[in-house]
Every structure is written in structure tokens, then in C-alpha cells.
Amino acid sequence: ATCSADRFLMLWKLKSQCRAYRFAGHAEAVTSVEFSPDGQVLASASQDHTVRLWIPCIHGESSVLKGHTASVRSVSFSHDGYSVVSASNDKSIKIWSVCYQRLLFTLLQHTRWVRCAKFSPDGRIIASCGEDNSVNIWDTRSKTCVNSFSDYEGYANFVAFNPSGTCIATAGSNRAVKLWDIRTNKLLQHFRVHRAGVNCISFHPSDNYLITASSDGTVKILDLLEERLIYTLHGHQGPALCVAFSKGGEKFASGGADAQVLLWKTNFDTLDYKEVLKHNFRRTHIDDPPHLLDIYPRLPHLHGEKLESVEVNPNFDVPDTLTPDPIVVEIRPSSTIST
């Protein structure tokens, strides 16, 4: 699923007989989209101040969640799919019920625009980042901010939990990618490998890799265990705005200001991804003790050294860059999702 400043939500069928379904409904640019964990619902955020829930089918059913008073920057599901969290330019974070399609509660502490908010894998905390240069950690039960990381070099555009829920990574407007341990409140790793602001990040399901998208036009893959840059991917003509691994980690997609979505195949890990996902699910169970070795560097820090990576340019390295565009099916909003 992809979203765009063209106001449409696009659902892509990538198997044989490729098709794309274009969903209309938002009145302004769509800034964020995410599947529910079970894949049955889509949530989207827009500059029209709304969040929408969609049934991804040809009937175009959707429900509008109204409550924000400014552009909504991001939307994300909880691990059980019962709630979504949205971040907005109105300086607030709102949590919504998917089943009842109503506002549950609002979190207020950011003093400027909130760029991103995400649930932890166990759903007990929310991480948010805003243009007030802070990254806040919220307890969803007490509905209070329990911790805050400040970065005086710039603000974070995006925040993400690692699959085990022990760390968060931030994508900085100041070109930095930082990993923080939310149990010890310590900065674990600090990468400065881009030449412009970092717009989005995504963890590989194995917990060992992080992918980044930057306004310098590149997508980069970081090895978190060895603390090094391993791949630099060129393909977008202009800023790379978003990136995401597939649920199993065998593919990832990137989107850019050039109106292109590129789908990539990973080739840097031979693990059985289903086993990795089972392992990470066990580690995020509410009764499991924290694993102290999660994400910690296994080798000496490489900061200050020249980081070598493999440069990949699809214009030269990928044989098929001329796949015909899929048939696009227009879906107009027909009705509201029933509860």
C-alpha cells in the first residue's frame, strides 16, 4: 500500500497479472498509510486533518476519524490491531479505537509539530518525535510521558521500535540516525552516513539491519551488529521519502519525491525469517525478561573511520527496470465501514 501528495491511496497487487487499485477519499495529500497486523484494514493520515480506515476491497469502504485540527503526519496500528495512533501538526497525539471508530484519548506534551508516533511491539508504550527536538516515550496505561530524549542538533522526522521492543531508532533532520535503549535511556549507536536529512527508517525482522531513506536521494542499509554501512542504493531521482521492509524481511520498498515506488529484494541475510519472527514474538511477550544483548554493538565503534559500502544503481545493476505499469482500477468511496 502506498500514499501520495496526489491525494490517493494505492493498493498494489504484485503477483501475476499485476494490478493497482486507486482509492479516493482524502481531500488533500495523504502523508502516511499502514496495514493492520492481520492485513484486513488500512489506516491513512492526510493533510485534510483526518485519519481514515479502509477495507482494502473494490467497494471502497472507509470511515473518517475527525479530531485533529491540523495536518496529520503519521498513523500506525497497535500490535493487536485494535487501536491506531496518529501524530499531527496540532502538536497532539491521538489514539483511536478501530472497532468503535472513535477517539480514545489524546497525549499532549510536544510544543511544536509532531512528525511521527508508533506503538511498541507489546503495545504498552508509544514513542513520538516532533519539531521541538524531543523524542517522547508514553505509557499507554497511565497516558503520561514517562521519558524524553532531547537532541539539540535537530529534530527527528521518524521514530521506529526494533522488533524486540527494547530500542528505538530515530531519523534525524540533521542527517543522523540514532538508536536509544529505552530501558537504560542510553544512546547505543549513532550513524551519520547521509549527506542530507533522513526521512524514514525500518528495522529488518531479524533485528540486525536498519534501512534508511534520505533527502540525498539514497537508501542505505546499516549492519547494526557490526556498526557499519553495507549498501547504498541509488534509484530515486530526488529525495527518498519512505522505506519499509516486508513482514518477512525478504523484500523492501522505497518511495520518493520522483513519484516512484521501487521494490527491492534483500540478499544480505540467509536466516529463516519465519523462525526469526517467532523468536521476536516470544521476546516481546509481556512476561519475558528483557534481553540485554539486543542491538548492543558486538565490535568496537567505527565512528570516525571511513565506512565502505556497496553502491547499487538500478540503472546499471538491475536488469528489469522497464516492467510495464499495472492496470489501475479506480475505487470511489461508496459507503462507511460498519462496526
CSV table of C-alpha atoms in Angstrom, one decimal, residues 144-298:
chain,number,residue,atom,x,y,z
A,144,THR,CA,1.6,10.1,30.6
A,145,CYS,CA,5.0,10.9,29.2
A,146,VAL,CA,7.5,8.7,31.2
A,147,ASN,CA,10.7,9.7,29.4
A,148,SER,CA,12.1,12.1,26.9
A,149,PHE,CA,15.2,12.1,24.7
A,150,SER,CA,16.4,15.5,23.6
A,151,ASP,CA,18.5,16.2,20.6
A,152,TYR,CA,19.8,19.7,20.3
A,153,GLU,CA,21.3,19.2,16.9
A,154,GLY,CA,17.9,18.9,15.2
A,155,TYR,CA,14.6,17.2,15.3
A,156,ALA,CA,13.6,13.6,14.3
A,157,ASN,CA,11.5,13.1,11.2
A,158,PHE,CA,10.6,9.5,12.1
A,159,VAL,CA,10.8,7.0,15.0
A,160,ALA,CA,10.7,3.2,15.0
A,161,PHE,CA,10.9,0.4,17.5
A,162,ASN,CA,13.1,-2.5,16.9
A,163,PRO,CA,11.2,-5.9,16.6
A,164,SER,CA,12.0,-6.9,20.2
A,165,GLY,CA,10.8,-3.5,21.6
A,166,THR,CA,13.9,-2.7,23.6
A,167,CYS,CA,15.2,0.1,21.4
A,168,ILE,CA,14.0,3.0,19.3
A,169,ALA,CA,15.7,4.4,16.2
A,170,THR,CA,15.3,8.0,15.1
A,171,ALA,CA,15.7,9.5,11.6
A,172,GLY,CA,17.2,13.0,12.1
A,173,SER,CA,16.7,16.1,10.1
A,174,ASN,CA,20.4,16.7,10.8
A,175,ARG,CA,21.5,13.6,8.8
A,176,ALA,CA,21.9,11.4,11.9
A,177,VAL,CA,20.4,8.0,12.7
A,178,LYS,CA,20.4,7.2,16.4
A,179,LEU,CA,19.5,4.1,18.4
A,180,TRP,CA,18.4,4.5,22.0
A,181,ASP,CA,17.9,1.8,24.7
A,182,ILE,CA,14.6,2.7,26.3
A,183,ARG,CA,15.4,0.6,29.4
A,184,THR,CA,18.6,2.3,30.3
A,185,ASN,CA,17.9,5.6,28.4
A,186,LYS,CA,21.3,5.4,26.8
A,187,LEU,CA,22.4,6.3,23.2
A,188,LEU,CA,23.6,3.0,21.8
A,189,GLN,CA,24.6,3.8,18.2
A,190,HIS,CA,24.9,6.9,16.1
A,191,PHE,CA,25.3,6.8,12.4
A,192,ARG,CA,26.0,9.8,10.2
A,193,VAL,CA,26.2,8.3,6.7
A,194,HIS,CA,23.8,10.5,4.7
A,195,ARG,CA,24.5,13.9,3.2
A,196,ALA,CA,21.0,15.3,3.9
A,197,GLY,CA,18.2,14.8,6.4
A,198,VAL,CA,16.9,11.2,7.0
A,199,ASN,CA,13.2,10.9,6.3
A,200,CYS,CA,12.3,7.3,7.3
A,201,ILE,CA,13.8,4.1,8.8
A,202,SER,CA,12.7,0.5,9.0
A,203,PHE,CA,14.1,-2.4,11.0
A,204,HIS,CA,14.7,-5.8,9.5
A,205,PRO,CA,12.7,-8.6,11.3
A,206,SER,CA,16.0,-10.2,12.5
A,207,ASP,CA,16.9,-7.0,14.5
A,208,ASN,CA,20.3,-7.0,12.7
A,209,TYR,CA,19.7,-4.4,10.0
A,210,LEU,CA,18.2,-1.0,9.6
A,211,ILE,CA,17.3,0.7,6.3
A,212,THR,CA,17.2,4.4,5.9
A,213,ALA,CA,15.7,6.8,3.3
A,214,SER,CA,17.2,10.3,2.9
A,215,SER,CA,16.7,13.6,1.1
A,216,ASP,CA,20.2,13.0,-0.5
A,217,GLY,CA,18.3,10.6,-2.9
A,218,THR,CA,19.8,7.4,-1.5
A,219,VAL,CA,18.6,4.4,0.5
A,220,LYS,CA,21.2,2.9,2.8
A,221,ILE,CA,21.3,-0.4,4.7
A,222,LEU,CA,23.1,-0.5,8.1
A,223,ASP,CA,24.5,-3.6,9.8
A,224,LEU,CA,23.7,-2.9,13.5
A,225,LEU,CA,25.8,-5.8,14.9
A,226,GLU,CA,29.0,-4.7,13.2
A,227,GLU,CA,28.0,-1.0,13.2
A,228,ARG,CA,28.8,-0.4,9.6
A,229,LEU,CA,27.1,0.8,6.4
A,230,ILE,CA,26.8,-2.2,3.9
A,231,TYR,CA,24.7,-0.9,1.0
A,232,THR,CA,24.0,2.4,-0.7
A,233,LEU,CA,21.1,2.2,-3.1
A,234,HIS,CA,20.6,4.7,-5.9
A,235,GLY,CA,17.3,4.7,-7.8
A,236,HIS,CA,15.2,7.7,-6.9
A,237,GLN,CA,15.6,11.0,-8.8
A,238,GLY,CA,15.3,13.3,-5.8
A,239,PRO,CA,14.7,12.8,-2.1
A,240,ALA,CA,13.8,9.3,-0.9
A,241,LEU,CA,10.9,9.8,1.4
A,242,CYS,CA,9.9,6.5,2.9
A,243,VAL,CA,11.1,2.9,3.2
A,244,ALA,CA,9.8,-0.3,4.7
A,245,PHE,CA,10.8,-4.0,4.9
A,246,SER,CA,8.2,-6.6,4.2
A,247,LYS,CA,6.9,-8.5,7.2
A,248,GLY,CA,9.3,-11.4,6.5
A,249,GLY,CA,12.2,-9.2,5.5
A,250,GLU,CA,12.8,-10.8,2.1
A,251,LYS,CA,11.9,-7.6,0.3
A,252,PHE,CA,11.7,-3.8,1.0
A,253,ALA,CA,10.1,-0.9,-0.8
A,254,SER,CA,11.1,2.7,-1.1
A,255,GLY,CA,9.2,5.8,-2.2
A,256,GLY,CA,10.5,9.1,-3.4
A,257,ALA,CA,9.6,12.6,-4.4
A,258,ASP,CA,10.0,11.4,-8.0
A,259,ALA,CA,6.6,9.8,-7.7
A,260,GLN,CA,8.2,6.4,-8.0
A,261,VAL,CA,7.9,3.3,-5.7
A,262,LEU,CA,10.8,0.9,-6.0
A,263,LEU,CA,10.6,-2.7,-4.8
A,264,TRP,CA,13.9,-4.3,-3.8
A,265,LYS,CA,14.9,-7.9,-3.0
A,266,THR,CA,17.2,-8.4,0.0
A,267,ASN,CA,20.2,-10.5,-0.3
A,268,PHE,CA,22.2,-9.9,2.9
A,269,ASP,CA,20.7,-12.4,5.3
A,270,THR,CA,20.0,-16.1,4.9
A,271,LEU,CA,18.1,-16.6,8.1
A,272,ASP,CA,14.7,-18.4,8.1
A,273,TYR,CA,12.6,-15.3,8.6
A,274,LYS,CA,9.6,-17.2,10.0
A,275,GLU,CA,11.8,-18.5,12.8
A,276,VAL,CA,13.1,-15.0,13.4
A,277,LEU,CA,9.6,-13.7,13.7
A,278,LYS,CA,8.6,-16.4,16.1
A,279,HIS,CA,11.7,-15.7,18.2
A,280,ASN,CA,11.0,-12.0,18.3
A,281,PHE,CA,7.3,-12.6,19.2
A,282,ARG,CA,8.4,-14.7,22.2
A,283,ARG,CA,10.8,-11.9,23.3
A,284,THR,CA,8.1,-9.3,23.3
A,285,HIS,CA,5.7,-11.4,25.4
A,286,ILE,CA,4.6,-9.4,28.4
A,287,ASP,CA,6.2,-11.8,30.9
A,288,ASP,CA,9.6,-12.2,29.2
A,289,PRO,CA,12.6,-10.5,30.8
A,290,PRO,CA,14.5,-8.0,28.7
A,291,HIS,CA,17.4,-9.3,26.6
A,292,LEU,CA,20.4,-7.2,27.4
A,293,LEU,CA,22.3,-8.1,24.2
A,294,ASP,CA,19.6,-6.7,21.9
A,295,ILE,CA,21.2,-4.3,19.4
A,296,TYR,CA,24.3,-3.7,21.5
A,297,PRO,CA,27.4,-3.4,19.3
A,298,ARG,CA,29.4,-6.6,19.2
